Short mmCIF file of C-alpha atoms and ligand atoms in Angstrom, two decimals:
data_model
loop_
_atom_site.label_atom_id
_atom_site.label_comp_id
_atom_site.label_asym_id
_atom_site.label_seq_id
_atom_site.Cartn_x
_atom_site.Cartn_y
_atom_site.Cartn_z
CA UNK A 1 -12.78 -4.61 17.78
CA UNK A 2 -13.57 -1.08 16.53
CA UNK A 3 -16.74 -0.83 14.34
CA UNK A 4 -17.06 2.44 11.67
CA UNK A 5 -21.08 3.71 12.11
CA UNK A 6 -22.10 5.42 8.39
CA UNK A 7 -25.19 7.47 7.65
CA UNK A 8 -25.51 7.58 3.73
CA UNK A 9 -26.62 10.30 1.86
CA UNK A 10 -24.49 13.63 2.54
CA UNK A 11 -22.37 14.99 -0.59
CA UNK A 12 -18.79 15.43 0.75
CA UNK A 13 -18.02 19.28 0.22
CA UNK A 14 -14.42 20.78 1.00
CA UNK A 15 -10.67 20.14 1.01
CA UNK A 16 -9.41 16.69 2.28
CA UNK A 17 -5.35 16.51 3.22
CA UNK A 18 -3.33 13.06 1.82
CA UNK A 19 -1.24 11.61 3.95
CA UNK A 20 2.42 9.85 3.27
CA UNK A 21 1.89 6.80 1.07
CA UNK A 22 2.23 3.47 3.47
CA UNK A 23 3.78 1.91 0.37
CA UNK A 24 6.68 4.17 -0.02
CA UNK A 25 7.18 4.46 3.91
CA UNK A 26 7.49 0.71 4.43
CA UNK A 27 10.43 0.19 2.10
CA UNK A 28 12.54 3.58 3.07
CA UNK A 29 12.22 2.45 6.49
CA UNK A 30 13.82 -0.98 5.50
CA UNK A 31 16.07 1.23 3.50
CA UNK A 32 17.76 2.59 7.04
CA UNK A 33 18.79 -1.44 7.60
CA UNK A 34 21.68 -0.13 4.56
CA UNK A 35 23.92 2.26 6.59
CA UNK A 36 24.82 2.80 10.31
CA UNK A 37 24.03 6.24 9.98
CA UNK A 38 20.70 7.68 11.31
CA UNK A 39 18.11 7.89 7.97
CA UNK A 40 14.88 10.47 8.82
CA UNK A 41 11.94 9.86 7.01
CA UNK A 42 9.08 12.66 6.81
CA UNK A 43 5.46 12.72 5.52
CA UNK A 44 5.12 9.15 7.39
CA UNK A 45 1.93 8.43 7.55
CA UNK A 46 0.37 7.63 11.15
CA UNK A 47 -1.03 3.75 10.06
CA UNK A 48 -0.77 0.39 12.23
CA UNK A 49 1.71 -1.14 9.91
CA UNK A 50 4.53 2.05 10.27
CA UNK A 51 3.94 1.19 13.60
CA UNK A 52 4.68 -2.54 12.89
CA UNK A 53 7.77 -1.68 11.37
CA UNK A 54 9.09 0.32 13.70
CA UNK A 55 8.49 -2.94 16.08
CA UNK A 56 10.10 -4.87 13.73
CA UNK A 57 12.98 -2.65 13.37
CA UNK A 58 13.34 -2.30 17.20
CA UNK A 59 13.49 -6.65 17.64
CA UNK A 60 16.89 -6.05 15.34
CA UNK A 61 18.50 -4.00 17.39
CA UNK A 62 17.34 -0.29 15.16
CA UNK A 63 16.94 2.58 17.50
CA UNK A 64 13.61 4.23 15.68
CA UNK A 65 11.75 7.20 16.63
CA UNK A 66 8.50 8.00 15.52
CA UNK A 67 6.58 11.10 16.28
CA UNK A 68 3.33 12.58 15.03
CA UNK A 69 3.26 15.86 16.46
CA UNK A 70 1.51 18.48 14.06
CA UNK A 71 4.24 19.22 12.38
CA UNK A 72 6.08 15.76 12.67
CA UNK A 73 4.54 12.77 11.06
CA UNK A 74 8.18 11.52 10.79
CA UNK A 75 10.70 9.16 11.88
CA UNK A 76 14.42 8.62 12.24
CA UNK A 77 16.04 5.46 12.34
CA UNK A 78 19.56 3.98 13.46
CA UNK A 79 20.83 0.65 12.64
CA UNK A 80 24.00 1.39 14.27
CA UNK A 81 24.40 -1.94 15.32
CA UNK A 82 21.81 -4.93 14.30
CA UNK A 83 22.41 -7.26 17.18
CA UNK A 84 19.56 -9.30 16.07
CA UNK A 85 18.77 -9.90 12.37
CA UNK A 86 15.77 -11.77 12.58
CA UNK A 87 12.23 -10.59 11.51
CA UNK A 88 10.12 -12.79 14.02
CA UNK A 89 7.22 -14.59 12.87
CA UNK A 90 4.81 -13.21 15.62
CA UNK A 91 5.31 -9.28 13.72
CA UNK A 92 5.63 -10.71 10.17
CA UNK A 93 2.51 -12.49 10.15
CA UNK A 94 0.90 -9.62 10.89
CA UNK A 95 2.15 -7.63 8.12
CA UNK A 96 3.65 -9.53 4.98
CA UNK A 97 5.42 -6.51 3.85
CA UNK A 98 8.16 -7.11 6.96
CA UNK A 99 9.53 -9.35 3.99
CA UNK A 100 11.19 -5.95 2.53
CA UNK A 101 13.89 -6.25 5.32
CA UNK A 102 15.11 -9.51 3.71
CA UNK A 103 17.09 -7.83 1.26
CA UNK A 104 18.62 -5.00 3.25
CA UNK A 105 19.64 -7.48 6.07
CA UNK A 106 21.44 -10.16 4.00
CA UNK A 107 23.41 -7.19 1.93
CA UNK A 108 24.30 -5.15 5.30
CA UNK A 109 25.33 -8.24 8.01
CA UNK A 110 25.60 -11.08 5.35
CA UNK A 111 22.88 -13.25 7.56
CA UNK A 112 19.44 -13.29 7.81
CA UNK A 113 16.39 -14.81 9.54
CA UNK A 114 12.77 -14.03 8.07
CA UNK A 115 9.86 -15.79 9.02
CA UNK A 116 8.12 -16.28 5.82
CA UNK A 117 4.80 -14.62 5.01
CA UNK A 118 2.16 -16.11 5.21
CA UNK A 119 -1.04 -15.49 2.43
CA UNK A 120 -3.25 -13.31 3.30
CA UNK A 121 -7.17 -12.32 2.37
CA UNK A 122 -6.25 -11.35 -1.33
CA UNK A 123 -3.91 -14.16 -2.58
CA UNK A 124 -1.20 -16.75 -1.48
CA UNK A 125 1.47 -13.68 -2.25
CA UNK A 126 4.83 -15.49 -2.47
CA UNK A 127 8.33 -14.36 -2.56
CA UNK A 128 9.51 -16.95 -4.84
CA UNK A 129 10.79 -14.13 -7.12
CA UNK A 130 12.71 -12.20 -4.22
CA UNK A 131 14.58 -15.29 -2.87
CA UNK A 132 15.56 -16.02 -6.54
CA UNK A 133 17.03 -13.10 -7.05
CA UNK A 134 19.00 -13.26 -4.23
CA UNK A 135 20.16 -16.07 -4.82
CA UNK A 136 21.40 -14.99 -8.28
CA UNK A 137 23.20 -12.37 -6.30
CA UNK A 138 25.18 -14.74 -4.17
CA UNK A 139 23.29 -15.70 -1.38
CA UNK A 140 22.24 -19.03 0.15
CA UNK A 141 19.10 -19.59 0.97
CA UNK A 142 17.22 -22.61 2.86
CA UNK A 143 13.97 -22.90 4.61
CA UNK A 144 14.24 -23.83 8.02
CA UNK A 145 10.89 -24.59 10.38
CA UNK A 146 9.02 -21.50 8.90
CA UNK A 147 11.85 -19.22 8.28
CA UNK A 148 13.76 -18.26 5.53
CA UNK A 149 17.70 -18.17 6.58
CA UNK A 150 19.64 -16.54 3.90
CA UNK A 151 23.69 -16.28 3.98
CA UNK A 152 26.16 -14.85 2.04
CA UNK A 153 30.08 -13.72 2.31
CA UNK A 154 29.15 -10.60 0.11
CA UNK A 155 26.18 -10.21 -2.84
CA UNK A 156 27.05 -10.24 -6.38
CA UNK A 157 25.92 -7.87 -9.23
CA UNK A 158 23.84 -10.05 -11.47
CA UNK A 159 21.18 -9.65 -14.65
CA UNK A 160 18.11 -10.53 -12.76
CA UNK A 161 15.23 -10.12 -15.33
CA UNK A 162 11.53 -10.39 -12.87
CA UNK A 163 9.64 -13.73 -14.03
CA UNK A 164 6.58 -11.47 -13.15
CA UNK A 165 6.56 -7.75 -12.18
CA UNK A 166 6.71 -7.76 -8.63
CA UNK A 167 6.66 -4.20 -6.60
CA UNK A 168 8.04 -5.53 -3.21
CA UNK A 169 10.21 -8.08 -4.73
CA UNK A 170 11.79 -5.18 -7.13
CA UNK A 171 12.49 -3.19 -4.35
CA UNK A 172 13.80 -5.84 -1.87
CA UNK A 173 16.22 -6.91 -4.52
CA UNK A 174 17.06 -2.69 -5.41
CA UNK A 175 18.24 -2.67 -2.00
CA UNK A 176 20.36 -5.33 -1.47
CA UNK A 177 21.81 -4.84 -4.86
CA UNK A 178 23.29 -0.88 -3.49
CA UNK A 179 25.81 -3.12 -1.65
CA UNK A 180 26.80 -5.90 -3.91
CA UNK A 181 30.53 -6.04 -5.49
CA UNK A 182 30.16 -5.17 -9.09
CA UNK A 183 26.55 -3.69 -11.18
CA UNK A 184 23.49 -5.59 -11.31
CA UNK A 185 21.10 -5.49 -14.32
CA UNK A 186 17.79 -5.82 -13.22
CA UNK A 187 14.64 -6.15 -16.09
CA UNK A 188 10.76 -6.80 -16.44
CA UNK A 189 11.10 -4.30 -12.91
CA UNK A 190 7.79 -2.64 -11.17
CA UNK A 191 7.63 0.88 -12.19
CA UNK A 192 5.21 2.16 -9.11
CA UNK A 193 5.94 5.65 -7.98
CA UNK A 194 6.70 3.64 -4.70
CA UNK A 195 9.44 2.34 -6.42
CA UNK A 196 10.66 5.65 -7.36
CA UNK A 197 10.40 6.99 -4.29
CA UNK A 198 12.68 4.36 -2.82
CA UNK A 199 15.22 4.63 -5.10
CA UNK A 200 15.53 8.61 -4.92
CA UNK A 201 16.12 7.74 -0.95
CA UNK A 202 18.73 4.97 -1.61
CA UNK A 203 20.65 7.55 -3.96
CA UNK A 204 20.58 9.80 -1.30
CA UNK A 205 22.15 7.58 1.00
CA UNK A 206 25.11 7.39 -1.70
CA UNK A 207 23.72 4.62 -3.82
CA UNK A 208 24.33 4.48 -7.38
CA UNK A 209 21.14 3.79 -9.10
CA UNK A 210 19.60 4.00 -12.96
CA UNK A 211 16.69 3.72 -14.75
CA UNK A 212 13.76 3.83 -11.43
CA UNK A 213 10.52 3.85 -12.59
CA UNK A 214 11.31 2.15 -15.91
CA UNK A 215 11.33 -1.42 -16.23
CA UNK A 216 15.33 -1.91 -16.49
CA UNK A 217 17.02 -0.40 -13.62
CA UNK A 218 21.04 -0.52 -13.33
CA UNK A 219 22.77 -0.31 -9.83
CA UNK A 220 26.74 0.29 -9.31
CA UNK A 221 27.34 -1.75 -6.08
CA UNK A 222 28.98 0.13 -3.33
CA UNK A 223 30.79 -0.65 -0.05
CA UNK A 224 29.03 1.86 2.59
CA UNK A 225 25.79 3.68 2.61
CA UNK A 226 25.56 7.20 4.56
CA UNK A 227 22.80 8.25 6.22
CA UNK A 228 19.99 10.92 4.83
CA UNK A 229 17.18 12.63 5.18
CA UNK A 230 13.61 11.92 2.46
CA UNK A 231 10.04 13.15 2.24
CA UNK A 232 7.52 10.34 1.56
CA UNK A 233 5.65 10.44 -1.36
CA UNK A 234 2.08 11.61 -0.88
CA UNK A 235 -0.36 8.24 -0.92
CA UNK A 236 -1.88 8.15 -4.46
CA UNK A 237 -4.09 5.07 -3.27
CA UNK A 238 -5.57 7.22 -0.13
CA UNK A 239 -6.00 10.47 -3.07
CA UNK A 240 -7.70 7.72 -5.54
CA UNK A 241 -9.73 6.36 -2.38
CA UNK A 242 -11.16 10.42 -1.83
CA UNK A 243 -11.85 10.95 -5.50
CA UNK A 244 -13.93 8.39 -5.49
CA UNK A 245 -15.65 9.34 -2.23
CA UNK A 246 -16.56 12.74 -3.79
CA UNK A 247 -17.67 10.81 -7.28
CA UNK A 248 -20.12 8.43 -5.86
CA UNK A 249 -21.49 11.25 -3.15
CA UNK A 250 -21.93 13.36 -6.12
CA UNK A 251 -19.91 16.13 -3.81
CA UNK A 252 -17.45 18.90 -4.43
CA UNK A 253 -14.26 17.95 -3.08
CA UNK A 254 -10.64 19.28 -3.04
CA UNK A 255 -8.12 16.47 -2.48
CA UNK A 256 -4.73 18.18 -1.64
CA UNK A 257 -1.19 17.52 -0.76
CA UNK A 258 -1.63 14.80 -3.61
CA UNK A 259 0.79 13.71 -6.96
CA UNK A 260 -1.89 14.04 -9.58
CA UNK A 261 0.79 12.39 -12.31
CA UNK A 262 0.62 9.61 -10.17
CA UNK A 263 -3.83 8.77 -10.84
CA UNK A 264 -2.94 9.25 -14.58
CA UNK A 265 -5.03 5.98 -15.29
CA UNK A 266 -8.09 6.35 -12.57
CA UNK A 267 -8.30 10.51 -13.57
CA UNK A 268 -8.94 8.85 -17.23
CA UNK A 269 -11.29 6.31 -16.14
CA UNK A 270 -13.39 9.04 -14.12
CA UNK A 271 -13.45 11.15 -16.74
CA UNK A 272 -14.83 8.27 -18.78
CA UNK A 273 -17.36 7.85 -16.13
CA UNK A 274 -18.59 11.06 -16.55
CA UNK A 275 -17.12 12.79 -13.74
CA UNK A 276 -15.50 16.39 -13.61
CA UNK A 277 -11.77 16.35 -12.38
CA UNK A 278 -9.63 19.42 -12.17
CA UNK A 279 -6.19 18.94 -11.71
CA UNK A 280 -3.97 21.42 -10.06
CA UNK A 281 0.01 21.17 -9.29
CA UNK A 282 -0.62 19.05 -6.03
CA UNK A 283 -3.90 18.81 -5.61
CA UNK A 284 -7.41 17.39 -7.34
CA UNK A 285 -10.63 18.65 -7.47
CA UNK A 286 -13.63 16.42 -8.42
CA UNK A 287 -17.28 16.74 -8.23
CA UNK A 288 -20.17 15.26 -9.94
CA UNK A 289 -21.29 15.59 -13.59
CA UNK A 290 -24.43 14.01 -13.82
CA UNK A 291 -25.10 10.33 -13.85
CA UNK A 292 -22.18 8.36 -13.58
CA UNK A 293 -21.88 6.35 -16.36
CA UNK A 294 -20.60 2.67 -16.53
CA UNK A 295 -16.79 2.31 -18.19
CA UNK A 296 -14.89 -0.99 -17.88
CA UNK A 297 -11.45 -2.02 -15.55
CA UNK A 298 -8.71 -4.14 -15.82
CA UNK A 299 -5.91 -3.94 -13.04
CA UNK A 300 -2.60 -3.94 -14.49
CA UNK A 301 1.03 -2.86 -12.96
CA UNK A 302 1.81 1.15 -12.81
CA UNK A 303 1.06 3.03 -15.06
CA UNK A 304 -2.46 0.60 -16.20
CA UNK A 305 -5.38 0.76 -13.73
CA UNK A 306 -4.30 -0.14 -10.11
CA UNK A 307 -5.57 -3.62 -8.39
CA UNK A 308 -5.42 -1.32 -5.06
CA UNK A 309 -7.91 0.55 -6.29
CA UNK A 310 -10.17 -2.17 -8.16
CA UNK A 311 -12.41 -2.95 -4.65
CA UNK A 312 -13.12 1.09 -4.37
CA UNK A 313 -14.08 1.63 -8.72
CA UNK A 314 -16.40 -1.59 -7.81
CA UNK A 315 -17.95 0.46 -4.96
CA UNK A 316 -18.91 3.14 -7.59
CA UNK A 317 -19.58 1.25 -10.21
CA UNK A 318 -22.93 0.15 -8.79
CA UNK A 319 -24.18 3.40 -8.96
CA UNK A 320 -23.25 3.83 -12.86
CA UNK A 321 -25.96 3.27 -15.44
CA UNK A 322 -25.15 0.39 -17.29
CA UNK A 323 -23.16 -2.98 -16.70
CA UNK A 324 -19.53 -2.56 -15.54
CA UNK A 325 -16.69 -5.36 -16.06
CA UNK A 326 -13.83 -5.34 -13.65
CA UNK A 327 -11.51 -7.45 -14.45
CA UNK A 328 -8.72 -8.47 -11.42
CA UNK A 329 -6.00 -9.77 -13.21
CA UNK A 330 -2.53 -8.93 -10.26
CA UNK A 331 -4.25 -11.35 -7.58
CA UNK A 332 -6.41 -14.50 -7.57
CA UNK A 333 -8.52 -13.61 -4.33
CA UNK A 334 -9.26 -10.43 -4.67
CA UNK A 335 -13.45 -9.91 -4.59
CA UNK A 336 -13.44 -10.36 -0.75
CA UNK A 337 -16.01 -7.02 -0.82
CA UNK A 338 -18.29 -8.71 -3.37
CA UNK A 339 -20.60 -10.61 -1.50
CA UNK A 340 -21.01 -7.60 1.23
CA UNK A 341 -21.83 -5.10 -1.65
CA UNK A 342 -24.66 -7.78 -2.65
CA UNK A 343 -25.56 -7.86 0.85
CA UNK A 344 -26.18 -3.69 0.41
CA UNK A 345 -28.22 -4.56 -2.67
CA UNK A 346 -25.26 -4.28 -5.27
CA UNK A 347 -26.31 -6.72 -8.14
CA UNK A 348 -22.92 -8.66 -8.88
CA UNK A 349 -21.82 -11.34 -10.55
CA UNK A 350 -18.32 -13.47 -10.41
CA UNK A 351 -17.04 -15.57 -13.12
CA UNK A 352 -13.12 -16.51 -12.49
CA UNK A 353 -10.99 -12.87 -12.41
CA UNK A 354 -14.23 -11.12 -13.73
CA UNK A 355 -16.52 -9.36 -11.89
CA UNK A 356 -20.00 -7.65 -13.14
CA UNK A 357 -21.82 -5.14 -12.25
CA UNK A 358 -24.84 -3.96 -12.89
CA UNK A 359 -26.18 -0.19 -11.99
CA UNK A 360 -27.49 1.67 -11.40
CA UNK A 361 -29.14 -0.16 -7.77
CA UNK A 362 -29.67 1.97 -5.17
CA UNK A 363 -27.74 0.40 -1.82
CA UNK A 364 -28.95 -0.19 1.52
CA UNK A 365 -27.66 0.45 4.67
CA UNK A 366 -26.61 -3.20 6.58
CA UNK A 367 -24.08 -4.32 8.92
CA UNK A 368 -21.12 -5.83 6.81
CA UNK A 369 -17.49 -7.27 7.25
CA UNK A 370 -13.90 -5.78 6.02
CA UNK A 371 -11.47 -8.62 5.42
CA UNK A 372 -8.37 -6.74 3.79
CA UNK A 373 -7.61 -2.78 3.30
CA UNK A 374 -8.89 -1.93 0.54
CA UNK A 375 -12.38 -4.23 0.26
CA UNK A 376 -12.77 -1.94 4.02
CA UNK A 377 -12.34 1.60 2.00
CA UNK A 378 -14.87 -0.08 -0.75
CA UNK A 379 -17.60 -0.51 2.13
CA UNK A 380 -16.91 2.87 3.06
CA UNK A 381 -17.76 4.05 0.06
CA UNK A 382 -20.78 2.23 -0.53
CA UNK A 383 -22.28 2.98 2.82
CA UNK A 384 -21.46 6.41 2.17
CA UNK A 385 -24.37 6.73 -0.62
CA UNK A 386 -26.31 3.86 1.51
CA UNK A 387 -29.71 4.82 3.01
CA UNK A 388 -29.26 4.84 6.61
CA UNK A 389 -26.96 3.75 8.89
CA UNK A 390 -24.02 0.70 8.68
CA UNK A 391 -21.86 -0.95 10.49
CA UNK A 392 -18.47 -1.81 9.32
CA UNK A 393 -16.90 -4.44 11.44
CA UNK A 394 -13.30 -5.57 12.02
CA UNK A 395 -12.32 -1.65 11.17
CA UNK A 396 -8.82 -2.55 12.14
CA UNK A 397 -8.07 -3.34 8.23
CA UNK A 398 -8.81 -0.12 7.42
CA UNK A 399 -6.54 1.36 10.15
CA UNK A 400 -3.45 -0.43 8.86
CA UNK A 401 -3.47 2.03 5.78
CA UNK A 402 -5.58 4.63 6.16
CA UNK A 403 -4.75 7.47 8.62
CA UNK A 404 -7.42 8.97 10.14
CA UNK A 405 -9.89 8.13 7.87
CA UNK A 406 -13.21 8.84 9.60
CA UNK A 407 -11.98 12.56 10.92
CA UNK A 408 -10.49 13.13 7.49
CA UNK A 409 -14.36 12.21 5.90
CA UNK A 410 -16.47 13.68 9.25
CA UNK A 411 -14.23 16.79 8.26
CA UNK A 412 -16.12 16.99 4.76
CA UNK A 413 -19.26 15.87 5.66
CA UNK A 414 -19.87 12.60 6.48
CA UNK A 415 -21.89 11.07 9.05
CA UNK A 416 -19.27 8.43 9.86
CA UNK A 417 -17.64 7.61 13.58
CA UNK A 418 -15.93 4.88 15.16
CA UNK A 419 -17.75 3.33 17.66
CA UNK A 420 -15.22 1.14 20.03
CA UNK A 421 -16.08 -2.13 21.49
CA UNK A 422 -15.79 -1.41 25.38
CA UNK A 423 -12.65 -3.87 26.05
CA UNK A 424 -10.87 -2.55 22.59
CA UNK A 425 -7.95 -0.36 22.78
CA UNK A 426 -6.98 2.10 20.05
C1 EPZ B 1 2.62 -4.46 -3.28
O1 EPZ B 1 2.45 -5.79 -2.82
C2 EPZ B 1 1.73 -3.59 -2.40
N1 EPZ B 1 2.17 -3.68 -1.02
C3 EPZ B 1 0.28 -4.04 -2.53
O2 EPZ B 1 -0.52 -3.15 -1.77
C4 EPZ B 1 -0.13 -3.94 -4.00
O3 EPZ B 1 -1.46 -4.42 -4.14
C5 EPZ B 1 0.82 -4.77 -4.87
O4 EPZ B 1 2.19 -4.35 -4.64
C6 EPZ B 1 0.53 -4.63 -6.35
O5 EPZ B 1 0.59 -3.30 -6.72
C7 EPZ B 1 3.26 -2.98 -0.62
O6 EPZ B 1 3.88 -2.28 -1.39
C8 EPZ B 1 3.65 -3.10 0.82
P1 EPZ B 1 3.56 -7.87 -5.95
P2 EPZ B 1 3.45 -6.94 -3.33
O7 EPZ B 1 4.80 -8.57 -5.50
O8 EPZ B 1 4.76 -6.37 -3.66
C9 EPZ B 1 3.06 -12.30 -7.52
C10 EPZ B 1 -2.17 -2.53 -0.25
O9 EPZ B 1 -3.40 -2.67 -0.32
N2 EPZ B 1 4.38 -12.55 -6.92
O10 EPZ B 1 3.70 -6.73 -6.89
O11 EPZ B 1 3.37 -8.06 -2.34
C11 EPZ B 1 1.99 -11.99 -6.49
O12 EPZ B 1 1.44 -13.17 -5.97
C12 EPZ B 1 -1.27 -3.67 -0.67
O13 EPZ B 1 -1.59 -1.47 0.12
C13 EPZ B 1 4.95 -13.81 -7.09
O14 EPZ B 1 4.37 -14.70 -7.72
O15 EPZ B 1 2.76 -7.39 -4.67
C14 EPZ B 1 1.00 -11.17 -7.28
O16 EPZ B 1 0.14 -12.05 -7.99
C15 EPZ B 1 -2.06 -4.92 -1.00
N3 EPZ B 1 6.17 -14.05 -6.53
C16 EPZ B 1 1.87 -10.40 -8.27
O17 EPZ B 1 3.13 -11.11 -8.30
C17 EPZ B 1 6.85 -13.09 -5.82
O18 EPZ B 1 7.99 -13.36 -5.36
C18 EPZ B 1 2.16 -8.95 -7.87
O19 EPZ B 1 2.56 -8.98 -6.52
C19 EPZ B 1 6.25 -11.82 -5.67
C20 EPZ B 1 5.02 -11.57 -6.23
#
């Protein structure tokens, strides 16, 4: 397995590119499940789980390209025919989001065969919420040895209002709803950009949808969807994940190709921490302004403070003056990078969804463990302002969102490289 090596100390200085955001990509390439036409998606990012998808989408019977030439970093997909509508447990269990074809599948062939998700490092993550939905919709549902076998004639437009805001549920259900008979009302919906970005694809594809990005969205069920081409939305989670790398370096760095109206809440939180942002059109520029100061967090859905970003503020918030509260209120498991901050000297304490930290405590280099994406970024960013060198183990976590991610830093400054194990392949 792949281990990161990080020397600590250099201020990252210069202009770092975002990539597509994984969370948009996932979804629009479900999206393609919708229409035998071909859909082409660009700004893809070049991640292990687009790659899972496309494996996914390929065990249905989807013919997908997917090229990352300079100027590529797309992919076009054809579901002329879906010969076999099952999303296997072998690629789902690797990557829970495969549940996002659930929806598409059941309102395109009427039939379909997902192995359930299983929990993962951060929570138990359900899909309670989707299946109900669909069910309200028309379709039957039953659980049969691990898999989730859901039939219908045709889907129904229903008022589905979300028991709890759920981003992949509200998109699964945005989907299948495109080809229901009749309008469903949907309420209490996830308003990520994600979301948004989905939906402007779907209503390319001929899909008649209101109200994305708000918390009621109305859909017009139609009976085909036509093909289209869509540009990703850059990753706001990758752009939050630099800002803070130049904020806790105390650097001078230019984050481009990036939606700044999409960090509303962490720009504000920065800025509260003392740090200087500039925002341009699409990019970000943020460098130090003095000691960072300690300001508290409490992850809420778009547009509060995001929980994908909660591991990364705890990274910085060591190095604040002052005693920092994060408060993790979307998922019950998520302070997996807790005890390996402590382990670099971070003085932390846990009570229930609470976290506290205490700066500012300079951090030591050590050999530590990722367990989930975003814990992974937070080690990078601790070792980054670590003295001397760590090693980040099980780097793999990192790779399934994060594209590039030690050229993209090395390119600014860093003293970070991958160091393989001899039998690993990349
Ligand atoms: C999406 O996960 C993202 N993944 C996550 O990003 C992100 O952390 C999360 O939204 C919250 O923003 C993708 O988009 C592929 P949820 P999702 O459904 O949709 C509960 C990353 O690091 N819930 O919004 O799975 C759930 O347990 C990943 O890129 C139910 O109870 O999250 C959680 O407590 C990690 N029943 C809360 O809702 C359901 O049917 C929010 O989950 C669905 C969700």
């Amino acid at each position: 397995m792949d281990k990161f090596v990080v020397r600590g100390g250099n201020p990252l200085l210069g202009t770092i590119k975002v990539s597509g955001a994984k969370n948009s990509a996932l979804p629009c390439m479900a999206a393609a499940i919708l229409t035998e036409d071909e859909v082409i998606l660009e700004n893809i990012p070049q991640v292990h789980d687009i790659e899972t998808e496309r494996k996914l989408l390929t065990s249905m019977g989807a013919e997908v390209e997917l090229g990352y030439g300079r100027a590529q970093h797309r992919t076009s997909i054809q579901c002329a025919i879906l010969s076999d509508p099952v999303a296997k447990y072998e690629i789902v269990k690797t990557m829970r989001a495969s549940s996002l074809v659930l929806g598409p599948l059941i309102a395109r062939t009427g039939i379909a065969r997902v192995a359930m998700p299983g929990g993962c490092a951060i929570g138990g993550r359900p899909i309670d919420l989707h299946i109900k939905g669909l069910e309200a919709m028309g379709a039957t549902i039953t659980q049969d040895h691990g898999y989730l076998e859901a039939r219908t004639d045709r889907l129904k437009g229903a008022h589905i209002v979300f028991d709890k805001i759920t981003v992949t549920g509200t998109e699964d259900l945005l989907m299948a709803a495109t080809l229901a008979e009749g309008e469903t009302l949907f309420e209490n919906c996830a308003r990520e950009p994600e979301v948004t970005d989905l939906a402007a694809l779907l209503i390319a594809m001929g899909a008649k949808i209101e109200g994305a990005g708000t918390g009621t969205i109305r859909v017009q069920g139609v009976a085909k969807l036509h093909g289209a081409r869509h540009k990703i939305n850059p990753d706001r989670i990758e752009a939050g994940t630099f800002l803070l790398a130049g904020a806790i370096t105390g650097g001078d760095l230019n984050i481009d190709c990036c939606e700044p109206e999409h960090l509303g809440s962490l720009i504000a939180k920065l800025e509260q921490c003392g740090v200087r942002i500039d925002v341009g059109k699409d990019n970000i520029r943020v460098r130090s302004g003095g000691d960072l100061k300690a300001s508290d967090i409490s992850t809420e859905e778009y547009p509060g403070f995001p929980t994908d970003m909660q591991a990364q503020f705890m990274a910085l918030a060591t190095q604040a003056e002052g005693t920092t509260t994060v408060t993790e209120n979307i998922f019950e498991n998520r302070f997996m990078h807790v005890q390996e901050l402590i382990r670099m000297g971070a003085n932390i304490t846990v009570s229930g969804r609470t976290a506290t930290i205490r700066g500012k405590t300079p951090l030591q280099s050590a050999a530590v463990m990722c367990s989930d994406l975003r814990a992974s970024a937070s080690l990078v960013l601790a070792a980054l302002v670590a003295d001397g060198e760590s090693i980040l183990d099980r780097v793999y976590h990192m790779d399934r969102g994060y594209e590039r991610l030690e050229e993209k830093l090395r390119g600014v400054g860093a003293q970070i490289r991958r160091m393989g194990d001899v039998f690993s392949k990349r």
